[in-house]
């Protein structure tokens, strides 16, 4: 990899963040997060998805809200500290499976009807984002959907911006690409794009 390319943020980065603050991004209390979760769920056109994969579930706040729309929801994160909170939050939701997984190095061996990539892609290096994109597209069932939601202002620690992430996936929606673009929204500090596998 080019030495000038930024590296993917390691699991230790997130462990330190969660050790310093149990809810470092105010997922539980922020009106911004509440509004974004509402927009995220409202963007999903189907009332129910049989197999769902949520990457970067963190404390499980969105996971718990998404669960009622899922037959089975695999929610993963790199941080065990975050996952402990997610497990406690989702304890009464038998359709939710919570697992520690480092995407793209580790990836589940199954296919999905919906993949949610929310506030994760900008933590990856450009090479890891490209690798993850290929894995995500391959693991989507035909007609399966990919929902991207990311903060757009630059953050000095992060290898990429939210716009970088979305543009990489949107480049795969050309007439002969594997995805088609169903809908997009741009809000003041985040964007949302829903894609579907052809």
PDB file of C-alpha atoms in Angstrom:
ATOM      1  CA  UNK A   1       0.000   0.000   0.000  1.00  0.00           C
ATOM      2  CA  UNK A   2       1.156   3.544  -0.700  1.00  0.00           C
ATOM      3  CA  UNK A   3       2.825   5.011   2.394  1.00  0.00           C
ATOM      4  CA  UNK A   4       0.889   8.239   1.857  1.00  0.00           C
ATOM      5  CA  UNK A   5      -2.415   6.385   2.100  1.00  0.00           C
ATOM      6  CA  UNK A   6      -4.021   6.597   5.548  1.00  0.00           C
ATOM      7  CA  UNK A   7      -4.388   3.378   7.530  1.00  0.00           C
ATOM      8  CA  UNK A   8      -7.614   1.866   8.802  1.00  0.00           C
ATOM      9  CA  UNK A   9      -8.189   2.806  12.446  1.00  0.00           C
ATOM     10  CA  UNK A  10      -7.348  -0.251  14.623  1.00  0.00           C
ATOM     11  CA  UNK A  11      -9.668  -1.843  17.224  1.00  0.00           C
ATOM     12  CA  UNK A  12      -7.472  -0.372  19.988  1.00  0.00           C
ATOM     13  CA  UNK A  13      -8.483   3.131  18.871  1.00  0.00           C
ATOM     14  CA  UNK A  14     -12.135   2.304  19.629  1.00  0.00           C
ATOM     15  CA  UNK A  15     -11.324   0.434  22.858  1.00  0.00           C
ATOM     16  CA  UNK A  16      -9.606   3.562  24.179  1.00  0.00           C
ATOM     17  CA  UNK A  17     -12.518   5.760  23.126  1.00  0.00           C
ATOM     18  CA  UNK A  18     -15.067   3.549  24.922  1.00  0.00           C
ATOM     19  CA  UNK A  19     -12.854   3.233  27.998  1.00  0.00           C
ATOM     20  CA  UNK A  20     -12.770   7.021  28.264  1.00  0.00           C
ATOM     21  CA  UNK A  21     -16.531   7.429  27.741  1.00  0.00           C
ATOM     22  CA  UNK A  22     -19.218   4.706  27.666  1.00  0.00           C
ATOM     23  CA  UNK A  23     -21.215   6.662  25.016  1.00  0.00           C
ATOM     24  CA  UNK A  24     -18.530   8.723  23.249  1.00  0.00           C
ATOM     25  CA  UNK A  25     -20.710   9.855  20.344  1.00  0.00           C
ATOM     26  CA  UNK A  26     -23.867  10.401  22.448  1.00  0.00           C
ATOM     27  CA  UNK A  27     -25.779   7.713  20.545  1.00  0.00           C
ATOM     28  CA  UNK A  28     -28.241   7.373  23.429  1.00  0.00           C
ATOM     29  CA  UNK A  29     -29.030  11.039  24.041  1.00  0.00           C
ATOM     30  CA  UNK A  30     -28.242  13.189  20.993  1.00  0.00           C
ATOM     31  CA  UNK A  31     -31.173  14.754  19.072  1.00  0.00           C
ATOM     32  CA  UNK A  32     -28.927  14.549  15.977  1.00  0.00           C
ATOM     33  CA  UNK A  33     -28.586  10.767  16.377  1.00  0.00           C
ATOM     34  CA  UNK A  34     -32.311  10.373  17.109  1.00  0.00           C
ATOM     35  CA  UNK A  35     -33.232  12.260  13.938  1.00  0.00           C
ATOM     36  CA  UNK A  36     -30.692  10.309  11.895  1.00  0.00           C
ATOM     37  CA  UNK A  37     -32.015   6.954  13.164  1.00  0.00           C
ATOM     38  CA  UNK A  38     -35.567   8.014  12.236  1.00  0.00           C
ATOM     39  CA  UNK A  39     -34.407   8.965   8.706  1.00  0.00           C
ATOM     40  CA  UNK A  40     -32.421   5.714   8.427  1.00  0.00           C
ATOM     41  CA  UNK A  41     -35.391   3.498   9.266  1.00  0.00           C
ATOM     42  CA  UNK A  42     -37.777   5.583   7.132  1.00  0.00           C
ATOM     43  CA  UNK A  43     -35.467   5.152   4.097  1.00  0.00           C
ATOM     44  CA  UNK A  44     -35.938   1.371   4.094  1.00  0.00           C
ATOM     45  CA  UNK A  45     -38.671   0.575   1.552  1.00  0.00           C
ATOM     46  CA  UNK A  46     -39.536  -2.932   2.786  1.00  0.00           C
ATOM     47  CA  UNK A  47     -41.311  -3.503   6.102  1.00  0.00           C
ATOM     48  CA  UNK A  48     -39.315  -6.692   6.708  1.00  0.00           C
ATOM     49  CA  UNK A  49     -35.931  -8.125   5.709  1.00  0.00           C
ATOM     50  CA  UNK A  50     -35.159 -11.807   6.331  1.00  0.00           C
ATOM     51  CA  UNK A  51     -31.348 -11.558   6.728  1.00  0.00           C
ATOM     52  CA  UNK A  52     -29.725  -8.288   7.808  1.00  0.00           C
ATOM     53  CA  UNK A  53     -26.094  -7.354   8.498  1.00  0.00           C
ATOM     54  CA  UNK A  54     -25.245  -4.225  10.496  1.00  0.00           C
ATOM     55  CA  UNK A  55     -21.552  -3.290  10.454  1.00  0.00           C
ATOM     56  CA  UNK A  56     -20.312  -1.149  13.337  1.00  0.00           C
ATOM     57  CA  UNK A  57     -23.299  -1.547  15.667  1.00  0.00           C
ATOM     58  CA  UNK A  58     -21.493   0.142  18.587  1.00  0.00           C
ATOM     59  CA  UNK A  59     -23.810   0.327  21.637  1.00  0.00           C
ATOM     60  CA  UNK A  60     -26.700  -1.215  19.698  1.00  0.00           C
ATOM     61  CA  UNK A  61     -28.989   1.840  19.735  1.00  0.00           C
ATOM     62  CA  UNK A  62     -29.848   1.566  16.028  1.00  0.00           C
ATOM     63  CA  UNK A  63     -29.669  -2.246  16.270  1.00  0.00           C
ATOM     64  CA  UNK A  64     -32.529  -2.349  18.773  1.00  0.00           C
ATOM     65  CA  UNK A  65     -34.661  -0.078  16.554  1.00  0.00           C
ATOM     66  CA  UNK A  66     -33.846  -2.052  13.403  1.00  0.00           C
ATOM     67  CA  UNK A  67     -34.619  -5.427  15.014  1.00  0.00           C
ATOM     68  CA  UNK A  68     -38.405  -5.272  14.505  1.00  0.00           C
ATOM     69  CA  UNK A  69     -37.831  -5.099  10.725  1.00  0.00           C
ATOM     70  CA  UNK A  70     -35.583  -8.207  10.659  1.00  0.00           C
ATOM     71  CA  UNK A  71     -35.988 -11.959  10.652  1.00  0.00           C
ATOM     72  CA  UNK A  72     -32.339 -12.290  11.707  1.00  0.00           C
ATOM     73  CA  UNK A  73     -29.985  -9.373  12.366  1.00  0.00           C
ATOM     74  CA  UNK A  74     -26.240  -9.948  12.605  1.00  0.00           C
ATOM     75  CA  UNK A  75     -24.778  -6.871  14.305  1.00  0.00           C
ATOM     76  CA  UNK A  76     -20.983  -6.603  14.549  1.00  0.00           C
ATOM     77  CA  UNK A  77     -18.362  -4.237  15.900  1.00  0.00           C
ATOM     78  CA  UNK A  78     -14.606  -4.296  16.566  1.00  0.00           C
ATOM     79  CA  UNK A  79     -14.911  -3.069  20.171  1.00  0.00           C
ATOM     80  CA  UNK A  80     -15.824  -5.540  22.896  1.00  0.00           C
ATOM     81  CA  UNK A  81     -16.600  -2.640  25.264  1.00  0.00           C
ATOM     82  CA  UNK A  82     -19.265  -1.375  22.861  1.00  0.00           C
ATOM     83  CA  UNK A  83     -20.610  -4.876  22.210  1.00  0.00           C
ATOM     84  CA  UNK A  84     -21.154  -5.522  25.930  1.00  0.00           C
ATOM     85  CA  UNK A  85     -23.563  -2.581  25.955  1.00  0.00           C
ATOM     86  CA  UNK A  86     -25.196  -3.737  22.695  1.00  0.00           C
ATOM     87  CA  UNK A  87     -25.760  -7.231  24.139  1.00  0.00           C
ATOM     88  CA  UNK A  88     -27.407  -5.779  27.250  1.00  0.00           C
ATOM     89  CA  UNK A  89     -29.606  -3.476  25.136  1.00  0.00           C
ATOM     90  CA  UNK A  90     -30.740  -6.295  22.816  1.00  0.00           C
ATOM     91  CA  UNK A  91     -31.106  -9.045  25.426  1.00  0.00           C
ATOM     92  CA  UNK A  92     -34.865  -9.368  24.796  1.00  0.00           C
ATOM     93  CA  UNK A  93     -34.508  -9.483  20.998  1.00  0.00           C
ATOM     94  CA  UNK A  94     -33.913 -13.127  20.010  1.00  0.00           C
ATOM     95  CA  UNK A  95     -33.585 -12.264  16.300  1.00  0.00           C
ATOM     96  CA  UNK A  96     -30.434 -10.205  17.052  1.00  0.00           C
ATOM     97  CA  UNK A  97     -27.025 -11.897  16.969  1.00  0.00           C
ATOM     98  CA  UNK A  98     -24.153  -9.737  18.218  1.00  0.00           C
ATOM     99  CA  UNK A  99     -20.606 -10.675  17.302  1.00  0.00           C
ATOM    100  CA  UNK A 100     -17.120  -9.151  17.466  1.00  0.00           C
ATOM    101  CA  UNK A 101     -15.876  -8.945  13.888  1.00  0.00           C
ATOM    102  CA  UNK A 102     -13.304  -6.837  12.084  1.00  0.00           C
ATOM    103  CA  UNK A 103     -14.512  -6.126   8.554  1.00  0.00           C
ATOM    104  CA  UNK A 104     -13.033  -6.500   5.918  1.00  0.00           C
ATOM    105  CA  UNK A 105     -10.381  -8.846   7.435  1.00  0.00           C
ATOM    106  CA  UNK A 106     -13.195 -10.987   8.844  1.00  0.00           C
ATOM    107  CA  UNK A 107     -16.498 -11.456   7.059  1.00  0.00           C
ATOM    108  CA  UNK A 108     -19.532 -13.707   7.625  1.00  0.00           C
ATOM    109  CA  UNK A 109     -20.135 -16.610   5.236  1.00  0.00           C
ATOM    110  CA  UNK A 110     -23.746 -15.942   4.359  1.00  0.00           C
ATOM    111  CA  UNK A 111     -25.850 -13.700   2.157  1.00  0.00           C
ATOM    112  CA  UNK A 112     -28.091 -10.813   3.154  1.00  0.00           C
ATOM    113  CA  UNK A 113     -31.227  -8.993   2.057  1.00  0.00           C
ATOM    114  CA  UNK A 114     -30.080  -5.762   3.722  1.00  0.00           C
ATOM    115  CA  UNK A 115     -26.686  -4.463   4.817  1.00  0.00           C
ATOM    116  CA  UNK A 116     -26.475  -1.317   6.943  1.00  0.00           C
ATOM    117  CA  UNK A 117     -23.168   0.557   6.866  1.00  0.00           C
ATOM    118  CA  UNK A 118     -23.729   3.542   9.135  1.00  0.00           C
ATOM    119  CA  UNK A 119     -20.891   5.737  10.448  1.00  0.00           C
ATOM    120  CA  UNK A 120     -18.205   3.145   9.680  1.00  0.00           C
ATOM    121  CA  UNK A 121     -16.768   3.518   6.177  1.00  0.00           C
ATOM    122  CA  UNK A 122     -14.592   6.541   6.921  1.00  0.00           C
ATOM    123  CA  UNK A 123     -12.623   4.531   9.503  1.00  0.00           C
ATOM    124  CA  UNK A 124     -11.211   2.344   6.715  1.00  0.00           C
ATOM    125  CA  UNK A 125      -8.229   3.044   4.494  1.00  0.00           C
ATOM    126  CA  UNK A 126      -9.078   3.496   0.801  1.00  0.00           C
ATOM    127  CA  UNK A 127      -7.824  -0.058   0.110  1.00  0.00           C
ATOM    128  CA  UNK A 128      -9.890  -1.574   2.942  1.00  0.00           C
ATOM    129  CA  UNK A 129     -12.973   0.380   1.853  1.00  0.00           C
ATOM    130  CA  UNK A 130     -12.589  -0.996  -1.683  1.00  0.00           C
ATOM    131  CA  UNK A 131     -12.156  -4.511  -0.288  1.00  0.00           C
ATOM    132  CA  UNK A 132     -15.157  -4.119   2.003  1.00  0.00           C
ATOM    133  CA  UNK A 133     -17.283  -2.816  -0.882  1.00  0.00           C
ATOM    134  CA  UNK A 134     -16.517  -5.916  -2.969  1.00  0.00           C
ATOM    135  CA  UNK A 135     -17.380  -8.204  -0.040  1.00  0.00           C
ATOM    136  CA  UNK A 136     -20.617  -6.354   0.704  1.00  0.00           C
ATOM    137  CA  UNK A 137     -21.790  -6.479  -2.899  1.00  0.00           C
ATOM    138  CA  UNK A 138     -20.912 -10.176  -3.213  1.00  0.00           C
ATOM    139  CA  UNK A 139     -22.802 -11.016   0.000  1.00  0.00           C
ATOM    140  CA  UNK A 140     -25.992  -9.213  -1.057  1.00  0.00           C
ATOM    141  CA  UNK A 141     -28.744 -11.365  -2.518  1.00  0.00           C
ATOM    142  CA  UNK A 142     -30.047 -10.168  -5.912  1.00  0.00           C
ATOM    143  CA  UNK A 143     -32.422  -7.312  -5.101  1.00  0.00           C
ATOM    144  CA  UNK A 144     -30.759  -6.959  -1.698  1.00  0.00           C
ATOM    145  CA  UNK A 145     -30.225  -3.443  -0.417  1.00  0.00           C
ATOM    146  CA  UNK A 146     -27.260  -1.558   0.986  1.00  0.00           C
ATOM    147  CA  UNK A 147     -27.995   1.449   3.188  1.00  0.00           C
ATOM    148  CA  UNK A 148     -25.123   3.915   3.674  1.00  0.00           C
ATOM    149  CA  UNK A 149     -25.331   6.671   6.303  1.00  0.00           C
ATOM    150  CA  UNK A 150     -22.297   8.806   7.169  1.00  0.00           C
ATOM    151  CA  UNK A 151     -21.256  12.059   8.829  1.00  0.00           C
ATOM    152  CA  UNK A 152     -19.891  14.321   6.083  1.00  0.00           C
ATOM    153  CA  UNK A 153     -17.625  16.958   7.726  1.00  0.00           C
ATOM    154  CA  UNK A 154     -13.943  15.881   7.770  1.00  0.00           C
ATOM    155  CA  UNK A 155     -12.541  14.489  11.044  1.00  0.00           C
ATOM    156  CA  UNK A 156      -8.745  14.744  11.377  1.00  0.00           C
ATOM    157  CA  UNK A 157      -8.360  11.212  12.829  1.00  0.00           C
ATOM    158  CA  UNK A 158     -10.364   9.501  10.091  1.00  0.00           C
ATOM    159  CA  UNK A 159      -8.736   8.172   6.903  1.00  0.00           C
ATOM    160  CA  UNK A 160     -11.743   9.148   4.722  1.00  0.00           C
ATOM    161  CA  UNK A 161     -14.808  11.392   4.733  1.00  0.00           C
ATOM    162  CA  UNK A 162     -18.407  10.257   4.497  1.00  0.00           C
ATOM    163  CA  UNK A 163     -18.540  11.662   0.973  1.00  0.00           C
ATOM    164  CA  UNK A 164     -15.491   9.564  -0.027  1.00  0.00           C
ATOM    165  CA  UNK A 165     -17.317   6.441   1.167  1.00  0.00           C
ATOM    166  CA  UNK A 166     -20.575   7.172  -0.642  1.00  0.00           C
ATOM    167  CA  UNK A 167     -18.875   8.208  -3.871  1.00  0.00           C
ATOM    168  CA  UNK A 168     -16.986   4.903  -4.032  1.00  0.00           C
ATOM    169  CA  UNK A 169     -20.271   2.969  -3.866  1.00  0.00           C
ATOM    170  CA  UNK A 170     -22.104   5.349  -6.212  1.00  0.00           C
ATOM    171  CA  UNK A 171     -19.375   4.736  -8.807  1.00  0.00           C
ATOM    172  CA  UNK A 172     -20.691   1.142  -8.902  1.00  0.00           C
ATOM    173  CA  UNK A 173     -24.166   2.286 -10.030  1.00  0.00           C
ATOM    174  CA  UNK A 174     -23.285   2.984 -13.667  1.00  0.00           C
ATOM    175  CA  UNK A 175     -25.422   1.199 -16.277  1.00  0.00           C
ATOM    176  CA  UNK A 176     -23.202  -1.896 -16.202  1.00  0.00           C
ATOM    177  CA  UNK A 177     -22.359  -1.697 -12.484  1.00  0.00           C
ATOM    178  CA  UNK A 178     -23.514  -4.219  -9.856  1.00  0.00           C
ATOM    179  CA  UNK A 179     -25.676  -1.710  -7.957  1.00  0.00           C
ATOM    180  CA  UNK A 180     -28.438   0.740  -8.697  1.00  0.00           C
ATOM    181  CA  UNK A 181     -29.140   3.902  -6.724  1.00  0.00           C
ATOM    182  CA  UNK A 182     -32.643   3.937  -5.238  1.00  0.00           C
ATOM    183  CA  UNK A 183     -32.591   7.136  -3.184  1.00  0.00           C
ATOM    184  CA  UNK A 184     -30.266   9.699  -1.636  1.00  0.00           C
ATOM    185  CA  UNK A 185     -30.586  12.402   1.006  1.00  0.00           C
ATOM    186  CA  UNK A 186     -28.130  15.074   2.043  1.00  0.00           C
ATOM    187  CA  UNK A 187     -28.648  16.665   5.440  1.00  0.00           C
ATOM    188  CA  UNK A 188     -26.616  19.404   7.099  1.00  0.00           C
ATOM    189  CA  UNK A 189     -23.954  17.073   8.525  1.00  0.00           C
ATOM    190  CA  UNK A 190     -24.714  13.616   7.125  1.00  0.00           C
ATOM    191  CA  UNK A 191     -25.814  11.880   3.961  1.00  0.00           C
ATOM    192  CA  UNK A 192     -27.830   8.766   3.278  1.00  0.00           C
ATOM    193  CA  UNK A 193     -27.855   6.625   0.139  1.00  0.00           C
ATOM    194  CA  UNK A 194     -29.854   3.468  -0.526  1.00  0.00           C
ATOM    195  CA  UNK A 195     -28.476   1.103  -3.162  1.00  0.00           C
ATOM    196  CA  UNK A 196     -29.819  -2.179  -4.527  1.00  0.00           C
ATOM    197  CA  UNK A 197     -28.003  -5.125  -6.093  1.00  0.00           C
ATOM    198  CA  UNK A 198     -29.044  -5.715  -9.685  1.00  0.00           C
TER     199      UNK A 198
END
